Amino acid sequence: MAIMYIHPVFVYAIVVTLIFLSLRRFFTRRQFALRHGCQPVAKSANWEPFLGLDTIPGTIRALRQHKILERATELFRIHGTTFTVKELQRRAIVTIEPENIKTILSLKFKDYGIGHRLEPFRPLLGEGIFDTDGDHWSASRALIRPSFTRDQVADLACLEELIQDLFALLPRDGKTVVDLQELFFRYTIDSATDFLFGESVGTLRKTGSELGFAEAFHYAQKAVIVRGMLGRLSSFYRDRKADECNRMCREFAQRFVDEAFNAAEIKKKGGHDGAGQGKPRRKHIFSHELAWRTSDRRRVLDEVMNVLLAGRDTTASLLSNLFFMLAKSPTIWEKLRREVASLEGRTPTYEELRSLKYVQSCINESLRLHPVVPRNERQAIRDTVLPLGGGPDGLSPVFVSKGTLVCYNLYALHRRRDIYGADAHEFHPERWMTGKLRPRWAYLPFNGGPRVCIGQQYALTEVGYVLVRMVQEFRGLRSSSEDGREWEESLALTVCVNGGVQVVLLPDEGTSG
Ligand code: HEM
Ligand SMILES: *[C@@H]1O[C@H](CO)[C@@H](O)[C@H](O)[C@H]1NC(C)=O
């Protein structure tokens, strides 16, 4: 075999160029950092700085005990509000400084991206609002935004129909234990599919063996997490069941997208959008609105999948976390009963829902103590600066080199005693009642800045509606466990309650029997 001869001068030239380039980068960065008064982050979660293997056993233990979020909160207590972590290839800055979070999400929005999110999500979501950046994301946001600008996004008549389905499944003998969490996940997929497709999958009316779409969607999301954890290795990883579930979910949605384009076609030709055939259509159907605004079928399918993912488990998790805490506190339920009594048994209107202050306070408090998107992150797409976290006192700016992950932990942020007071770890809705608590960038259940949750009003309406109707229907609810089981995380893309929300419902005297 002939060995190719490479002249040594050529090798030296390459080596010298590489050294020159990296030195130049080093000095430009140092200058940039100096100019901004940056200091290095003083604290690291690792004492072994190369691979960061030392923190892995602790992480695994916390994972097993369902205490990942508690462990993170503890780390902030030990290391301060900004520190660095390294686990295998990932080096990250983690922070719970409101000023830093405001910088990432709003002031220097353009310096950060979520490019690392696309690969794990693409097989299920395609490319849409939730998993892209830059121009593609802007176009998604512009396409979707008008469907959410109406104040009254959520359709109360539909929510009421589903409430009746839910009530039909709730025991009223004051003894039987029921898992509300499982039912809330069915409630929200029923309402989300109604909103997106104009037709609910109706899981509350089905038995376990018929859950098809809901189950496939659930498995497909678990596979997203696995792909996310594997990172670059995920291209070597095959999960046939996940492939099958992705295909099933997308095909299921595709049917409705085709239908939406047919309706748009008819409407553009001057006909009505198929409303005359059979049952009358409701006012707003998300997929129909998108089909009216673009001719790109693939795009509509992708966006529908994105919104389904962003909207479904989040809302169900909020309901579950909220009801878990309510089941522990009869006095809070009693106060809710008194407030809701102002409706005199009528179902609430949209305006009435917003005016029920204690209802809103309970929802705010649940999102504070158990933010359903408890952790989030952005990746720097150019060299940039965070205002806080540098130097021994953490008060200097920090240089963030391109590619660095900046993670922020809302679970820990929402429990800062210096912001929320000594009772920050307790469920105490009254703290919201004075109207004086204005935490701004220290309270971010729906995120902030240009990528703020687009479905916030929709979600708050849905959750408020379910809460009010349950309060009207039941005199009380009790946690089934006598030992007073504490809230424990079940952490996936969102966080809900490990072990479910096992309760006994006490029927209202008026409606029992
Ligand atoms: C309690 C319920 C909800 C919570 C706590 C919540 C929270 C969030 C958060 C934290 C984000 C930011 C994610 C990120 O940028 O990293 C987000 C984005 C988003 N949410 Fe929600 N969400 C909820 C319900 C909904 C609902 C019901 C919908 C739609 C029907 C929805 C649609 C979206 C969309 C489309 C995005 C992406 C926005 C963008 O990147 O421009 N969400 N949500
Ligand atoms: C709940 O939190 C939001 C966001 O901080 C705030 O605008 C709203 O006024 C709060 N509601 C109540 C009842 O305090």
XYZ file of C-alpha atoms and ligand atoms in Angstrom:
570
model
C 0.000 0.000 0.000
C 1.357 3.361 -0.940
C 1.733 5.776 1.884
C 0.895 9.295 0.873
C 3.792 11.612 1.513
C 2.833 14.786 3.363
C 5.472 17.438 3.568
C 6.188 18.385 7.237
C 5.883 22.076 6.399
C 2.289 21.470 5.432
C 1.590 19.835 8.817
C 3.270 22.698 10.672
C 1.252 25.213 8.699
C -1.991 23.536 9.727
C -0.985 23.270 13.367
C 0.153 26.873 13.503
C -3.071 28.068 11.865
C -5.186 26.109 14.342
C -3.239 27.466 17.280
C -3.497 30.952 15.864
C -7.273 30.661 15.386
C -7.942 29.343 18.855
C -5.688 31.946 20.446
C -7.431 34.649 18.489
C -10.808 33.329 19.635
C -9.526 33.174 23.187
C -8.383 36.796 23.112
C -11.473 38.155 21.354
C -13.618 36.427 23.919
C -11.499 37.655 26.775
C -11.703 41.184 25.459
C -15.445 40.876 25.029
C -15.753 39.560 28.603
C -13.521 42.319 29.990
C -15.425 45.001 28.146
C -18.619 43.824 29.817
C -17.001 43.525 33.260
C -17.561 39.767 33.346
C -16.256 37.502 36.075
C -16.284 33.716 35.974
C -19.089 31.860 37.750
C -17.483 30.985 41.081
C -19.506 27.909 42.015
C -19.827 24.598 40.258
C -21.983 21.650 41.214
C -19.037 19.396 40.327
C -15.747 18.972 42.131
C -14.524 16.837 39.217
C -14.537 19.337 36.365
C -13.660 17.146 33.358
C -16.553 14.776 32.758
C -18.644 15.764 35.744
C -19.195 12.152 36.686
C -19.371 12.989 40.397
C -22.927 14.330 40.305
C -24.379 11.393 38.384
C -25.002 9.040 41.363
C -26.878 11.832 43.149
C -28.958 12.482 40.058
C -29.835 8.812 39.712
C -30.788 8.577 43.387
C -32.990 11.662 43.087
C -34.569 10.250 39.936
C -35.503 7.050 41.760
C -36.916 8.923 44.754
C -38.868 11.321 42.505
C -36.938 14.231 43.974
C -35.085 15.696 40.999
C -36.726 19.084 41.523
C -36.110 19.056 45.276
C -32.470 18.175 44.694
C -32.064 21.080 42.286
C -33.616 23.430 44.845
C -31.121 22.157 47.415
C -28.230 22.772 44.997
C -29.296 26.406 44.620
C -29.377 26.690 48.412
C -25.815 25.381 48.621
C -24.203 27.055 45.595
C -26.221 30.259 45.279
C -28.550 31.479 42.552
C -26.204 30.897 39.588
C -23.704 28.074 39.193
C -22.299 25.760 36.551
C -22.852 22.040 36.023
C -21.213 19.499 33.819
C -22.618 16.111 33.035
C -20.796 14.230 30.281
C -20.771 16.375 27.134
C -23.107 18.983 28.557
C -21.741 22.078 30.228
C -24.351 24.459 31.443
C -24.953 27.558 33.489
C -27.999 27.173 35.713
C -29.710 30.161 37.243
C -32.696 31.351 39.245
C -31.916 35.069 38.976
C -34.969 36.889 37.586
C -32.667 39.405 35.855
C -30.829 36.606 34.065
C -34.064 34.934 33.002
C -35.415 38.240 31.711
C -32.193 38.634 29.720
C -32.405 35.183 28.122
C -36.107 35.317 27.319
C -36.564 38.943 26.440
C -33.741 41.511 26.492
C -31.292 39.319 24.538
C -33.837 36.985 22.975
C -31.895 36.957 19.686
C -28.732 35.632 21.372
C -30.404 32.347 22.283
C -32.100 29.458 20.531
C -33.693 26.089 21.063
C -31.989 24.395 18.110
C -31.125 21.427 20.337
C -34.847 20.760 20.772
C -35.635 20.024 17.129
C -34.028 16.594 16.694
C -35.799 14.838 19.586
C -39.170 16.381 18.712
C -39.130 16.213 14.922
C -40.362 12.631 14.419
C -43.581 13.484 16.292
C -44.024 17.218 15.695
C -42.298 17.889 12.399
C -41.195 21.520 12.329
C -43.471 23.989 14.033
C -43.884 26.692 16.645
C -42.644 24.610 19.561
C -39.441 23.134 18.125
C -37.959 25.689 15.708
C -36.147 29.017 15.872
C -35.572 32.076 13.771
C -37.631 32.755 10.656
C -39.384 29.404 10.734
C -40.558 30.063 14.284
C -41.631 33.654 13.446
C -43.732 32.358 10.584
C -45.306 29.727 12.862
C -46.106 32.288 15.500
C -47.637 34.614 12.879
C -49.735 31.771 11.481
C -51.045 30.609 14.855
C -51.329 33.869 16.756
C -54.650 35.050 15.197
C -56.379 31.857 16.387
C -55.604 32.899 19.959
C -56.204 36.637 19.841
C -59.897 36.355 20.501
C -60.463 36.804 24.240
C -62.755 33.881 24.542
C -60.610 31.177 23.000
C -62.011 28.365 25.030
C -65.473 27.202 24.093
C -67.419 26.967 27.358
C -70.227 24.931 25.815
C -67.728 22.273 24.801
C -66.092 22.352 28.228
C -69.509 21.835 29.812
C -70.260 18.839 27.603
C -67.002 17.268 28.715
C -67.726 18.121 32.353
C -70.863 16.028 32.042
C -68.742 13.152 30.683
C -66.363 13.608 33.619
C -69.153 13.763 36.217
C -70.584 10.525 34.831
C -67.339 8.796 35.821
C -67.056 10.191 39.352
C -68.245 8.076 42.286
C -70.691 9.745 44.682
C -70.913 7.291 47.556
C -68.387 9.155 49.725
C -66.174 6.054 49.958
C -64.879 4.987 46.540
C -61.398 6.212 45.655
C -60.913 7.707 42.203
C -57.754 8.901 40.441
C -58.572 12.398 39.217
C -55.253 12.741 37.417
C -56.056 9.957 35.004
C -59.438 11.540 34.278
C -57.941 15.022 33.838
C -55.578 13.703 31.168
C -58.591 12.311 29.349
C -60.520 15.556 29.843
C -57.764 17.664 28.285
C -57.164 15.433 25.280
C -60.889 15.492 24.631
C -61.035 19.278 24.813
C -57.767 19.806 22.890
C -58.890 17.616 19.991
C -62.222 19.408 19.906
C -60.441 22.773 19.737
C -57.911 21.643 17.114
C -60.052 19.382 14.928
C -63.615 20.420 15.697
C -64.274 16.901 16.929
C -63.272 15.361 20.248
C -61.585 11.965 20.485
C -63.989 11.396 23.367
C -61.723 9.350 25.634
C -63.938 10.050 28.660
C -66.658 8.072 26.897
C -64.416 5.157 26.071
C -63.021 2.255 28.000
C -59.325 1.522 28.477
C -58.955 -0.730 25.447
C -60.196 1.939 23.036
C -57.841 4.724 24.000
C -55.737 4.311 20.795
C -54.730 7.837 19.919
C -54.265 9.041 23.497
C -51.998 6.112 24.302
C -49.964 6.438 21.139
C -49.505 10.143 21.875
C -48.374 9.350 25.399
C -45.798 6.811 24.255
C -44.576 9.100 21.486
C -43.829 11.793 24.084
C -41.882 9.398 26.247
C -39.732 8.604 23.214
C -39.064 12.336 22.755
C -37.504 12.399 26.218
C -35.338 9.363 25.478
C -34.100 10.927 22.238
C -33.399 14.160 24.130
C -31.327 12.353 26.743
C -29.355 10.377 24.180
C -28.435 13.569 22.352
C -26.203 12.824 19.389
C -26.320 9.104 20.125
C -30.011 8.999 19.314
C -29.331 8.441 15.593
C -28.114 4.951 16.581
C -31.205 4.258 18.593
C -34.274 2.569 17.114
C -37.570 2.235 18.902
C -40.083 0.587 16.571
C -42.998 1.178 18.877
C -42.150 4.883 18.952
C -41.977 4.991 15.134
C -45.357 3.324 15.009
C -46.862 5.725 17.559
C -45.497 8.782 15.728
C -46.984 7.496 12.490
C -50.320 6.766 14.147
C -50.592 10.204 15.738
C -49.664 12.045 12.579
C -51.984 9.972 10.404
C -54.786 10.548 12.852
C -54.268 14.317 12.669
C -53.766 14.198 8.903
C -57.389 13.121 8.388
C -58.615 16.275 10.093
C -56.140 18.460 8.263
C -57.429 17.119 4.936
C -60.947 17.821 6.066
C -59.927 21.367 7.034
C -58.516 21.983 3.545
C -61.695 20.687 1.943
C -63.699 23.113 4.050
C -61.341 25.989 3.165
C -61.671 25.097 -0.536
C -65.454 25.277 -0.386
C -65.357 28.505 1.555
C -62.939 30.139 -0.911
C -65.274 29.190 -3.779
C -67.914 31.190 -1.990
C -69.780 28.288 -0.431
C -70.123 27.797 3.286
C -67.518 25.653 5.030
C -69.458 22.435 5.071
C -71.534 23.677 7.960
C -74.786 22.805 6.278
C -74.008 19.115 6.071
C -75.282 17.321 9.128
C -74.645 18.941 12.481
C -73.803 22.647 12.615
C -70.128 23.467 13.029
C -68.981 25.376 16.039
C -67.486 28.831 15.585
C -63.767 28.261 15.681
C -61.766 25.213 14.705
C -58.034 25.672 14.876
C -57.108 23.447 11.910
C -59.749 25.150 9.744
C -58.402 28.575 10.588
C -54.884 27.525 9.627
C -56.058 25.913 6.390
C -57.768 29.181 5.539
C -54.515 31.099 6.016
C -51.984 28.869 4.256
C -51.987 26.316 1.445
C -49.134 24.313 2.946
C -50.712 21.082 4.234
C -47.547 19.795 5.797
C -47.202 23.019 7.728
C -50.710 22.826 9.120
C -50.206 19.226 10.209
C -46.937 20.127 11.948
C -48.435 23.129 13.725
C -51.440 21.126 14.886
C -49.120 18.499 16.389
C -47.050 21.229 18.046
C -50.046 22.890 19.651
C -51.460 19.550 20.766
C -48.202 18.751 22.512
C -47.834 22.218 24.046
C -51.390 22.386 25.280
C -52.535 19.017 26.443
C -50.326 17.581 29.198
C -49.632 21.052 30.571
C -53.271 21.729 31.321
C -53.880 18.232 32.695
C -50.814 18.513 34.926
C -51.970 21.838 36.330
C -55.388 20.387 37.167
C -53.763 17.379 38.825
C -51.264 19.328 40.923
C -53.988 21.747 41.968
C -56.485 19.081 43.014
C -53.808 17.141 44.876
C -53.245 20.167 47.115
C -56.949 20.965 47.428
C -57.650 17.431 48.624
C -55.337 18.133 51.548
C -57.069 21.297 52.644
C -60.784 21.303 53.503
C -60.605 24.975 54.536
C -59.488 26.057 51.068
C -62.318 24.034 49.483
C -64.733 25.661 51.909
C -63.544 29.134 50.858
C -63.905 28.173 47.207
C -67.466 26.996 47.910
C -68.324 30.346 49.453
C -66.930 32.302 46.509
C -68.533 30.104 43.868
C -71.877 30.335 45.678
C -72.214 33.803 44.087
C -73.118 31.988 40.862
C -76.180 30.501 42.576
C -75.639 27.170 40.875
C -75.442 28.515 37.298
C -72.506 27.528 35.111
C -70.023 30.424 34.936
C -69.638 32.751 31.975
C -66.215 33.743 30.744
C -66.355 37.084 32.599
C -67.574 35.479 35.808
C -64.666 33.023 35.722
C -62.170 35.862 35.577
C -63.844 37.729 38.420
C -63.606 34.841 40.909
C -60.513 36.007 42.750
C -60.025 33.086 45.074
C -60.384 30.632 42.190
C -57.704 32.559 40.274
C -55.492 32.707 43.370
C -55.639 28.930 43.812
C -54.620 28.461 40.178
C -51.767 30.977 40.503
C -50.605 29.287 43.672
C -50.579 25.828 42.102
C -48.518 27.163 39.188
C -46.145 28.785 41.655
C -45.561 25.784 43.909
C -45.725 23.178 41.137
C -44.960 24.919 37.826
C -45.907 22.315 35.239
C -42.963 23.247 33.043
C -40.532 23.227 35.963
C -37.253 23.568 34.091
C -36.312 25.089 30.795
C -33.211 26.032 28.873
C -31.838 28.048 26.006
C -28.615 27.641 24.051
C -26.458 30.674 23.251
C -26.201 31.034 19.479
C -23.493 33.702 19.758
C -21.141 34.933 22.477
C -23.192 36.926 24.946
C -23.455 38.173 28.538
C -25.716 37.532 31.510
C -26.067 40.399 33.985
C -25.619 38.366 37.199
C -23.827 35.345 38.607
C -20.144 36.225 38.126
C -17.466 36.613 40.801
C -17.451 35.353 44.388
C -20.546 37.420 45.322
C -22.397 36.495 42.116
C -23.101 40.148 41.387
C -20.915 40.572 38.300
C -21.939 39.823 34.716
C -21.066 36.442 33.246
C -19.614 35.705 29.837
C -21.617 33.060 27.933
C -19.784 31.547 24.995
C -21.641 30.419 21.884
C -23.069 26.921 22.355
C -23.397 27.162 26.150
C -26.681 25.961 27.615
C -28.316 28.339 30.050
C -30.866 26.495 32.171
C -33.381 28.112 34.455
C -35.308 26.303 37.129
C -38.778 27.639 37.826
C -39.512 25.134 40.555
C -36.598 26.509 42.596
C -37.208 30.126 41.550
C -40.843 29.991 42.683
C -39.701 28.775 46.109
C -37.209 31.542 46.829
C -37.855 32.680 50.381
C -36.288 36.078 49.737
C -38.993 36.686 47.116
C -42.068 34.846 48.425
C -41.416 34.887 52.156
C -40.758 32.282 54.825
C -43.767 30.193 53.763
C -42.578 29.930 50.152
C -42.694 26.112 50.347
C -46.349 26.034 51.394
C -49.559 26.045 49.381
C -51.125 29.307 50.451
C -53.468 30.860 47.835
C -54.197 33.821 50.135
C -50.829 35.322 49.247
C -52.339 36.331 45.877
C -55.484 37.916 47.332
C -54.081 41.286 48.384
C -53.114 42.137 44.804
C -49.735 43.292 46.131
C -47.758 40.248 44.987
C -46.341 41.258 41.579
C -43.397 38.928 41.074
C -42.984 39.603 37.325
C -39.794 37.800 36.202
C -39.771 35.754 39.423
C -43.038 34.032 38.414
C -42.989 32.413 35.003
C -45.339 29.439 34.716
C -46.099 30.427 31.115
C -42.629 31.699 30.279
C -42.045 35.304 29.169
C -40.849 37.387 26.241
C -41.570 36.712 22.558
C -42.016 32.968 23.164
C -44.501 33.362 25.985
C -47.157 30.640 26.004
C -49.727 31.349 23.343
C -52.396 29.263 25.091
C -52.285 30.907 28.512
C -55.810 32.310 28.424
C -57.162 29.116 26.943
C -55.553 27.072 29.716
C -56.628 29.381 32.537
C -60.204 29.328 31.271
C -60.276 25.558 31.007
C -58.745 24.973 34.431
C -60.945 27.624 36.058
C -64.009 26.095 34.481
C -63.247 22.579 35.707
C -62.442 23.872 39.190
C -65.642 25.908 39.487
C -67.846 23.070 38.224
C -66.224 20.598 40.642
C -66.688 23.033 43.527
C -70.349 23.428 42.590
C -70.853 19.693 42.361
C -69.008 18.433 45.440
C -69.180 19.449 49.078
C -65.620 18.337 49.528
C -62.866 16.024 48.485
C -60.480 14.085 50.690
C -57.106 12.686 49.936
C -57.504 8.902 50.064
C -54.301 8.232 51.972
C -54.572 8.605 55.738
C -50.810 8.998 56.001
C -51.016 12.374 54.276
C -48.802 11.406 51.330
C -46.789 14.448 50.218
C -46.712 15.721 46.652
C -44.109 13.817 44.683
C -43.010 14.617 41.151
C -43.827 12.556 38.104
C -41.469 14.250 35.704
C -41.777 13.968 31.917
C -42.105 16.942 29.560
C -44.321 18.410 32.271
C -44.539 17.586 35.955
C -47.627 16.063 37.559
C -48.227 13.864 40.628
C -46.433 10.583 41.134
C -49.022 7.997 42.120
C -51.888 10.091 40.786
C -54.508 12.160 42.593
C -56.358 9.556 44.628
C -59.389 11.120 46.255
C -62.786 10.422 47.734
C -65.485 12.884 46.649
C -68.211 14.064 48.986
C -71.382 14.818 47.022
C -73.336 17.996 47.610
C -76.499 17.240 49.625
C -78.537 18.753 46.814
C -77.148 16.482 44.105
C -76.571 13.214 45.985
C -78.842 10.211 45.893
C -51.379 25.166 32.348
C -51.231 25.128 31.067
C -50.010 25.599 30.309
C -48.759 25.935 30.758
C -48.255 25.949 32.197
C -47.986 26.305 29.603
C -46.659 26.709 29.642
C -45.906 27.026 28.548
C -44.512 27.373 28.582
C -43.653 27.443 29.845
C -44.113 27.613 27.319
C -42.714 28.018 26.857
C -41.919 26.852 26.354
C -40.583 27.312 25.849
O -40.518 28.295 25.098
O -39.561 26.704 26.187
C -45.268 27.426 26.471
C -45.257 27.588 25.103
C -46.347 27.321 24.307
N -47.617 26.996 24.709
Fe -48.223 26.727 26.609
N -48.759 26.184 28.490
C -50.004 25.752 28.883
C -51.089 25.510 28.068
C -51.122 25.713 26.719
C -52.274 25.515 25.887
C -53.645 25.086 26.376
C -51.891 25.770 24.604
C -52.669 25.706 23.318
C -53.900 25.376 23.190
C -50.482 26.136 24.645
C -49.715 26.463 23.546
C -48.388 26.810 23.604
C -47.582 27.044 22.410
C -48.051 26.933 20.972
C -46.288 27.364 22.857
C -45.068 27.697 22.010
C -44.951 29.180 21.867
C -43.688 29.621 21.163
O -42.645 28.972 21.299
O -43.753 30.649 20.475
N -50.057 26.103 25.948
N -46.347 27.076 27.245
C -51.978 35.604 38.952
O -50.704 35.843 38.384
C -50.683 36.702 37.265
C -49.283 36.751 36.731
O -48.389 37.212 37.695
C -51.227 38.064 37.648
O -51.277 38.908 36.522
C -52.611 37.903 38.239
O -53.089 39.147 38.682
C -52.573 36.919 39.381
N -53.926 36.699 39.889
C -54.270 36.942 41.131
C -55.665 36.633 41.535
O -53.498 37.416 41.933
